[in-house]
Amino acid sequence: MYKTKKLWTPLSTVVRRALPTTCHLTPYSPNSQIRSSSSRLETSSRVSLSLHYGHDFLGNLKFSAKSFCSQSAAKVDATTKRCWNCDAVAAGMAPFLYCDSCRSIQPVDFSVDYFQIFGLEKKYEIEVDGLEGKYKDWQKKLHPDLVHSKSEKEREYAAEQSARVIDAYRTLSKPLARAIYILRLEGVLVDEEQTVSDPELLTEIMEIREAVEEAMDSQALNQIQSQMKEKLEGSSSSFANAYRSRNFDEAVTCIQKMTYYQRANEEILKKL
Amino acid sequence: MAEPAYTVASDGETTGEEKSSSSFPEIAIGVDIGTSQCSVAVWNGSQVELLKNTRNQKLMRSYVTFKDEIPSGGVSNQLSHEHELFSGAAIFNMKRLVGRVDTDPVVHASKNLPFLVQTLDIGVRPFIAALVNNVWRSTTPEEVLAIFLVELRVMAEVQLKRPIRNVVLSIPVSFSRFQLTRIQRACAMAGLHVLRLMPEPTAVALLYAQQQQQMIHDNMGSGSEKIALIFNMGAGYCDLAVTATAGGVAQIKALAGSATGGEDLLQNMMRHLLPDSENLFLGHGINEIKLMGLLRVATQDAIHKLSSQDNVQIDVDLGNGSRICKVVNREEFEEVNRNIFEKCESLIIQCLHDAKVEVDDLTDVIVVGGCSYIPKIRDLVKHVCKIEVYKGMNPLEAAVCGAALEGAVASGISDPFGSLDLLTIQATPLGIGIRANGNRFVPIIPRNTTMPARKELIFTTVNDNQTEVLIVVYEGETEKAEENHLLGYFKIMGIPPVPKGVPEINVCMDIDASNVLRVLAGVILPGSQQPAVPVMEVRMPTVDDGHGWCAEALHRSYGSTLDLVTVQKKI
């Protein structure tokens, strides 16, 4: 089977809204995946809004490991940030997406990662309950609905910032998406195309698939579903351990497992 | 691939694009054009105020009468008697007809209204006419709405002493994007610019968010997130939303809606009282119109009374020697309309399910709209949600107040006391997708996706050497493609001849911050990094009036020669 996901990024880049005016993409060049720039990550992760369709999600995350390492290493130096509009210096530790002195929305700064947006330490296990409030706080400052009367430039910033915060929220609030994202920040690429080599996992997948297909009633499906949930939680905590001990190979395996359990869950939901 | 990617765009009238407004912010007014009643509200600098017409009414009947040379609407016109509305000269219930084709069941249900709704049942727009001096004078729903909007605009301009241009309109959840373009057209005809079209329950959600904020200011409420179900049922539509509110932000978790309303309750009751009424009325003779008007007034009156009393005496002389004299009790009314109440209940369950909210999670349940006075409606909402109905809102004014708040917020107005420190984060009311896998509707942006949104899916060809594919864009929820709302169609041409299943056809849908929908489609062949043909970018909807037969014609002309299928994901 040929790869089904090469078009993702190129097509997305066609939409003008997606493109920060300043970024230069080379989406059609085969090398671009290696020379992946921060803006490219942005475009890819924007597409990953379609987390829903599990199959395309992982495919969007192809970019170079190196660029991420360097990126996350480059700490945001808030003190040197100035508002494009009033030239005020960004204050405090919060990421500078919005100028408090003149209330204007700042252009997207790709060096700010999703954890920083939510004022979180970069770790896998986070308090998901707190995300929604922070997400709403940002939207109250950044949402495009609030800048109708402002310049076209700022409206564009609003559209981009707001979409990025939506992305950040969705990514961080879902364990699998969060796991993939945090590995990405470490420069570890999770490739969906990579065939499952672990025979144990392979057997398990086959068994789950058969069980789902053969399930006669909703009771049986519910039972498999709760099994999947348990397994998901299990691999989620193994991921946390692997990530903490920086065993990224193990972490990738956990992600693979989580992906399969999640897909099985989706299949069950479809049948229910 | 030296050719530039080209763009196909629909004409400008369907846009939601906002022009950069002048330096001084004009506060947009909120308008609620209901099926039966309408109202206008505006932020007056400290709170939302409903505007009144010269007869001191805040709620005005939504109708236009063509009795005289110049048509006049319910804002300025004074009816001498309710019966005047049912003489055939007045057009009303336009919100049920706008943007619908003549195969639509909602249009068919309008055929026994006193004015003329004629259908040819082929998918063109219905013929609508008012009876003026024994002549059927044709009009359109857009025209009627525009006449009405002009009256509302003039009323607001006189009172606010300034020209009005920007409006926020509340609309039913179930309106398709095509219907939205018709509303925008009516507004344009009335010289109004639509700043925002807001599903009605989301306007109520914004008002709720403001009230919750207010309570925190007054140290009466907690700042924690509140989840509310909003049930809004008027004469024409039943609309629901689940909203999660915190800090003045209303995040719409799910929407549900149906063209089910008080008009259906009324018609069921009329059929109950006079079983052959529909056939009797098909010819639209002068006497039948009069008879139907009498029956309508009597039935309407009886339904209103049944909200406060257990039974009602109906006594109506139909003038042709027959007379209906009957006592109707509340149980009878509820039995006659059982399917409608069941529909309402299923909408509540669906909306909660889509929002992934359990009944126990609900902080409040808000019931608004004209039908909220019906005891059965309140009972069934209470029964499903297991909590008492929220009391802080005027059921008939909630939607327009919410629209006015949105008008102020979207106009960039801020309030020193923070009363406008509000935001609604909208979700898509209907799924948007394309026809694929035979005659299936494959959603690409599912219902209840946070806006702005962008999603993509990959499809492929079904025939060997298929050089063209037809992308037919629909909006809706039904699995059969043609049962959804058609938004438009276009072809991708010039696909290199390869075996079926080889080309990757990526269809991307994008809804931007102005709620403009763009569909992008590109083709890639395996092993290549470049699109095989220029990517298509199409702004939707592209269909115009009378589009109902388009899908059928396309099918007849092309069969499955231009079909596509989804690329299956691996489990």
PDB file of N, CA and C in Angstrom, chain B residues 136-193:
ATOM      1  N   TRP B 136     -53.817  36.753  -7.363  1.00  0.00           N
ATOM      2  CA  TRP B 136     -52.673  36.196  -6.629  1.00  0.00           C
ATOM      3  C   TRP B 136     -51.417  36.923  -7.073  1.00  0.00           C
ATOM      4  N   ARG B 137     -50.874  37.732  -6.206  1.00  0.00           N
ATOM      5  CA  ARG B 137     -49.687  38.520  -6.520  1.00  0.00           C
ATOM      6  C   ARG B 137     -48.457  37.793  -5.996  1.00  0.00           C
ATOM      7  N   SER B 138     -47.500  37.483  -6.882  1.00  0.00           N
ATOM      8  CA  SER B 138     -46.362  36.649  -6.468  1.00  0.00           C
ATOM      9  C   SER B 138     -45.339  37.441  -5.662  1.00  0.00           C
ATOM     10  N   THR B 139     -44.668  36.742  -4.813  1.00  0.00           N
ATOM     11  CA  THR B 139     -43.575  37.341  -4.054  1.00  0.00           C
ATOM     12  C   THR B 139     -42.585  36.226  -3.711  1.00  0.00           C
ATOM     13  N   THR B 140     -41.575  36.546  -2.941  1.00  0.00           N
ATOM     14  CA  THR B 140     -40.615  35.523  -2.517  1.00  0.00           C
ATOM     15  C   THR B 140     -40.369  35.676  -1.016  1.00  0.00           C
ATOM     16  N   PRO B 141     -39.931  34.629  -0.362  1.00  0.00           N
ATOM     17  CA  PRO B 141     -39.629  34.754   1.070  1.00  0.00           C
ATOM     18  C   PRO B 141     -38.592  35.846   1.343  1.00  0.00           C
ATOM     19  N   GLU B 142     -37.594  35.956   0.457  1.00  0.00           N
ATOM     20  CA  GLU B 142     -36.561  36.975   0.663  1.00  0.00           C
ATOM     21  C   GLU B 142     -37.169  38.362   0.614  1.00  0.00           C
ATOM     22  N   GLU B 143     -38.106  38.559  -0.347  1.00  0.00           N
ATOM     23  CA  GLU B 143     -38.727  39.873  -0.485  1.00  0.00           C
ATOM     24  C   GLU B 143     -39.533  40.215   0.769  1.00  0.00           C
ATOM     25  N   VAL B 144     -40.288  39.242   1.231  1.00  0.00           N
ATOM     26  CA  VAL B 144     -41.107  39.488   2.426  1.00  0.00           C
ATOM     27  C   VAL B 144     -40.214  39.808   3.616  1.00  0.00           C
ATOM     28  N   LEU B 145     -39.161  39.026   3.782  1.00  0.00           N
ATOM     29  CA  LEU B 145     -38.242  39.280   4.898  1.00  0.00           C
ATOM     30  C   LEU B 145     -37.598  40.657   4.762  1.00  0.00           C
ATOM     31  N   ALA B 146     -37.260  41.032   3.526  1.00  0.00           N
ATOM     32  CA  ALA B 146     -36.597  42.316   3.307  1.00  0.00           C
ATOM     33  C   ALA B 146     -37.541  43.471   3.655  1.00  0.00           C
ATOM     34  N   ILE B 147     -38.811  43.378   3.245  1.00  0.00           N
ATOM     35  CA  ILE B 147     -39.778  44.434   3.563  1.00  0.00           C
ATOM     36  C   ILE B 147     -39.863  44.598   5.070  1.00  0.00           C
ATOM     37  N   PHE B 148     -39.879  43.468   5.706  1.00  0.00           N
ATOM     38  CA  PHE B 148     -39.985  43.433   7.131  1.00  0.00           C
ATOM     39  C   PHE B 148     -38.756  44.023   7.811  1.00  0.00           C
ATOM     40  N   LEU B 149     -37.576  43.637   7.307  1.00  0.00           N
ATOM     41  CA  LEU B 149     -36.320  44.134   7.878  1.00  0.00           C
ATOM     42  C   LEU B 149     -36.186  45.637   7.679  1.00  0.00           C
ATOM     43  N   VAL B 150     -36.691  46.144   6.537  1.00  0.00           N
ATOM     44  CA  VAL B 150     -36.636  47.587   6.316  1.00  0.00           C
ATOM     45  C   VAL B 150     -37.447  48.284   7.407  1.00  0.00           C
ATOM     46  N   GLU B 151     -38.622  47.752   7.691  1.00  0.00           N
ATOM     47  CA  GLU B 151     -39.448  48.366   8.740  1.00  0.00           C
ATOM     48  C   GLU B 151     -38.736  48.348  10.082  1.00  0.00           C
ATOM     49  N   LEU B 152     -38.099  47.230  10.378  1.00  0.00           N
ATOM     50  CA  LEU B 152     -37.367  47.136  11.645  1.00  0.00           C
ATOM     51  C   LEU B 152     -36.206  48.115  11.667  1.00  0.00           C
ATOM     52  N   ARG B 153     -35.549  48.248  10.512  1.00  0.00           N
ATOM     53  CA  ARG B 153     -34.399  49.152  10.455  1.00  0.00           C
ATOM     54  C   ARG B 153     -34.852  50.587  10.687  1.00  0.00           C
ATOM     55  N   VAL B 154     -35.933  50.974   9.990  1.00  0.00           N
ATOM     56  CA  VAL B 154     -36.429  52.342  10.123  1.00  0.00           C
ATOM     57  C   VAL B 154     -36.834  52.623  11.573  1.00  0.00           C
ATOM     58  N   MET B 155     -37.497  51.648  12.159  1.00  0.00           N
ATOM     59  CA  MET B 155     -37.915  51.795  13.549  1.00  0.00           C
ATOM     60  C   MET B 155     -36.699  52.043  14.451  1.00  0.00           C
ATOM     61  N   ALA B 156     -35.649  51.249  14.237  1.00  0.00           N
ATOM     62  CA  ALA B 156     -34.450  51.395  15.065  1.00  0.00           C
ATOM     63  C   ALA B 156     -33.754  52.725  14.780  1.00  0.00           C
ATOM     64  N   GLU B 157     -33.721  53.130  13.510  1.00  0.00           N
ATOM     65  CA  GLU B 157     -33.038  54.385  13.158  1.00  0.00           C
ATOM     66  C   GLU B 157     -33.730  55.579  13.796  1.00  0.00           C
ATOM     67  N   VAL B 158     -35.055  55.556  13.786  1.00  0.00           N
ATOM     68  CA  VAL B 158     -35.807  56.665  14.388  1.00  0.00           C
ATOM     69  C   VAL B 158     -35.489  56.741  15.874  1.00  0.00           C
ATOM     70  N   GLN B 159     -35.463  55.581  16.521  1.00  0.00           N
ATOM     71  CA  GLN B 159     -35.254  55.612  17.962  1.00  0.00           C
ATOM     72  C   GLN B 159     -33.830  55.880  18.372  1.00  0.00           C
ATOM     73  N   LEU B 160     -32.900  55.331  17.625  1.00  0.00           N
ATOM     74  CA  LEU B 160     -31.498  55.517  18.007  1.00  0.00           C
ATOM     75  C   LEU B 160     -30.909  56.764  17.378  1.00  0.00           C
ATOM     76  N   LYS B 161     -31.646  57.382  16.489  1.00  0.00           N
ATOM     77  CA  LYS B 161     -31.227  58.627  15.831  1.00  0.00           C
ATOM     78  C   LYS B 161     -29.876  58.480  15.142  1.00  0.00           C
ATOM     79  N   ARG B 162     -29.696  57.366  14.489  1.00  0.00           N
ATOM     80  CA  ARG B 162     -28.480  57.172  13.695  1.00  0.00           C
ATOM     81  C   ARG B 162     -28.770  56.131  12.623  1.00  0.00           C
ATOM     82  N   PRO B 163     -28.017  56.188  11.531  1.00  0.00           N
ATOM     83  CA  PRO B 163     -28.239  55.149  10.517  1.00  0.00           C
ATOM     84  C   PRO B 163     -27.808  53.783  11.049  1.00  0.00           C
ATOM     85  N   ILE B 164     -28.528  52.758  10.684  1.00  0.00           N
ATOM     86  CA  ILE B 164     -28.211  51.402  11.116  1.00  0.00           C
ATOM     87  C   ILE B 164     -27.722  50.621   9.909  1.00  0.00           C
ATOM     88  N   ARG B 165     -26.618  49.966  10.063  1.00  0.00           N
ATOM     89  CA  ARG B 165     -26.138  49.139   8.979  1.00  0.00           C
ATOM     90  C   ARG B 165     -25.830  47.717   9.439  1.00  0.00           C
ATOM     91  N   ASN B 166     -25.179  47.599  10.582  1.00  0.00           N
ATOM     92  CA  ASN B 166     -24.733  46.267  11.008  1.00  0.00           C
ATOM     93  C   ASN B 166     -25.753  45.580  11.911  1.00  0.00           C
ATOM     94  N   VAL B 167     -25.996  44.310  11.601  1.00  0.00           N
ATOM     95  CA  VAL B 167     -26.930  43.548  12.425  1.00  0.00           C
ATOM     96  C   VAL B 167     -26.348  42.188  12.793  1.00  0.00           C
ATOM     97  N   VAL B 168     -26.781  41.701  13.938  1.00  0.00           N
ATOM     98  CA  VAL B 168     -26.549  40.304  14.301  1.00  0.00           C
ATOM     99  C   VAL B 168     -27.927  39.658  14.310  1.00  0.00           C
ATOM    100  N   LEU B 169     -28.085  38.628  13.513  1.00  0.00           N
ATOM    101  CA  LEU B 169     -29.389  37.980  13.383  1.00  0.00           C
ATOM    102  C   LEU B 169     -29.349  36.616  14.037  1.00  0.00           C
ATOM    103  N   SER B 170     -30.400  36.286  14.745  1.00  0.00           N
ATOM    104  CA  SER B 170     -30.468  34.922  15.263  1.00  0.00           C
ATOM    105  C   SER B 170     -31.181  34.052  14.226  1.00  0.00           C
ATOM    106  N   ILE B 171     -30.696  32.843  14.070  1.00  0.00           N
ATOM    107  CA  ILE B 171     -31.222  31.944  13.040  1.00  0.00           C
ATOM    108  C   ILE B 171     -31.410  30.546  13.639  1.00  0.00           C
ATOM    109  N   PRO B 172     -32.254  29.736  13.009  1.00  0.00           N
ATOM    110  CA  PRO B 172     -32.421  28.379  13.522  1.00  0.00           C
ATOM    111  C   PRO B 172     -31.160  27.533  13.337  1.00  0.00           C
ATOM    112  N   VAL B 173     -30.968  26.612  14.258  1.00  0.00           N
ATOM    113  CA  VAL B 173     -29.814  25.707  14.191  1.00  0.00           C
ATOM    114  C   VAL B 173     -29.831  24.895  12.895  1.00  0.00           C
ATOM    115  N   SER B 174     -31.029  24.490  12.485  1.00  0.00           N
ATOM    116  CA  SER B 174     -31.108  23.567  11.350  1.00  0.00           C
ATOM    117  C   SER B 174     -30.977  24.252   9.997  1.00  0.00           C
ATOM    118  N   PHE B 175     -30.812  25.573   9.971  1.00  0.00           N
ATOM    119  CA  PHE B 175     -30.638  26.248   8.681  1.00  0.00           C
ATOM    120  C   PHE B 175     -29.355  25.770   7.994  1.00  0.00           C
ATOM    121  N   SER B 176     -29.488  25.492   6.697  1.00  0.00           N
ATOM    122  CA  SER B 176     -28.306  25.120   5.930  1.00  0.00           C
ATOM    123  C   SER B 176     -27.569  26.395   5.517  1.00  0.00           C
ATOM    124  N   ARG B 177     -26.358  26.207   5.045  1.00  0.00           N
ATOM    125  CA  ARG B 177     -25.600  27.369   4.577  1.00  0.00           C
ATOM    126  C   ARG B 177     -26.283  28.032   3.396  1.00  0.00           C
ATOM    127  N   PHE B 178     -27.015  27.260   2.628  1.00  0.00           N
ATOM    128  CA  PHE B 178     -27.750  27.865   1.522  1.00  0.00           C
ATOM    129  C   PHE B 178     -28.848  28.783   2.073  1.00  0.00           C
ATOM    130  N   GLN B 179     -29.532  28.317   3.101  1.00  0.00           N
ATOM    131  CA  GLN B 179     -30.560  29.172   3.699  1.00  0.00           C
ATOM    132  C   GLN B 179     -29.944  30.442   4.283  1.00  0.00           C
ATOM    133  N   LEU B 180     -28.760  30.319   4.838  1.00  0.00           N
ATOM    134  CA  LEU B 180     -28.086  31.503   5.369  1.00  0.00           C
ATOM    135  C   LEU B 180     -27.834  32.531   4.274  1.00  0.00           C
ATOM    136  N   THR B 181     -27.494  32.049   3.073  1.00  0.00           N
ATOM    137  CA  THR B 181     -27.260  33.018   1.987  1.00  0.00           C
ATOM    138  C   THR B 181     -28.552  33.749   1.649  1.00  0.00           C
ATOM    139  N   ARG B 182     -29.697  33.066   1.782  1.00  0.00           N
ATOM    140  CA  ARG B 182     -30.981  33.723   1.490  1.00  0.00           C
ATOM    141  C   ARG B 182     -31.285  34.789   2.540  1.00  0.00           C
ATOM    142  N   ILE B 183     -30.925  34.498   3.782  1.00  0.00           N
ATOM    143  CA  ILE B 183     -31.122  35.483   4.854  1.00  0.00           C
ATOM    144  C   ILE B 183     -30.214  36.685   4.601  1.00  0.00           C
ATOM    145  N   GLN B 184     -28.985  36.388   4.184  1.00  0.00           N
ATOM    146  CA  GLN B 184     -28.061  37.487   3.895  1.00  0.00           C
ATOM    147  C   GLN B 184     -28.566  38.326   2.726  1.00  0.00           C
ATOM    148  N   ARG B 185     -29.156  37.657   1.748  1.00  0.00           N
ATOM    149  CA  ARG B 185     -29.696  38.387   0.609  1.00  0.00           C
ATOM    150  C   ARG B 185     -30.843  39.299   1.054  1.00  0.00           C
ATOM    151  N   ALA B 186     -31.729  38.771   1.891  1.00  0.00           N
ATOM    152  CA  ALA B 186     -32.849  39.587   2.391  1.00  0.00           C
ATOM    153  C   ALA B 186     -32.308  40.799   3.140  1.00  0.00           C
ATOM    154  N   CYS B 187     -31.262  40.600   3.927  1.00  0.00           N
ATOM    155  CA  CYS B 187     -30.666  41.713   4.663  1.00  0.00           C
ATOM    156  C   CYS B 187     -30.066  42.729   3.701  1.00  0.00           C
ATOM    157  N   ALA B 188     -29.374  42.224   2.680  1.00  0.00           N
ATOM    158  CA  ALA B 188     -28.766  43.132   1.708  1.00  0.00           C
ATOM    159  C   ALA B 188     -29.854  43.945   1.005  1.00  0.00           C
ATOM    160  N   MET B 189     -30.974  43.301   0.673  1.00  0.00           N
ATOM    161  CA  MET B 189     -32.081  44.015   0.045  1.00  0.00           C
ATOM    162  C   MET B 189     -32.598  45.114   0.967  1.00  0.00           C
ATOM    163  N   ALA B 190     -32.502  44.890   2.263  1.00  0.00           N
ATOM    164  CA  ALA B 190     -32.984  45.870   3.234  1.00  0.00           C
ATOM    165  C   ALA B 190     -31.886  46.856   3.634  1.00  0.00           C
ATOM    166  N   GLY B 191     -30.743  46.796   2.961  1.00  0.00           N
ATOM    167  CA  GLY B 191     -29.655  47.727   3.249  1.00  0.00           C
ATOM    168  C   GLY B 191     -28.929  47.415   4.544  1.00  0.00           C
ATOM    169  N   LEU B 192     -28.990  46.175   4.959  1.00  0.00           N
ATOM    170  CA  LEU B 192     -28.332  45.798   6.208  1.00  0.00           C
ATOM    171  C   LEU B 192     -27.147  44.881   5.924  1.00  0.00           C
ATOM    172  N   HIS B 193     -26.141  45.040   6.741  1.00  0.00           N
ATOM    173  CA  HIS B 193     -24.968  44.187   6.618  1.00  0.00           C
ATOM    174  C   HIS B 193     -24.938  43.208   7.782  1.00  0.00           C
TER     175      HIS B 193
END
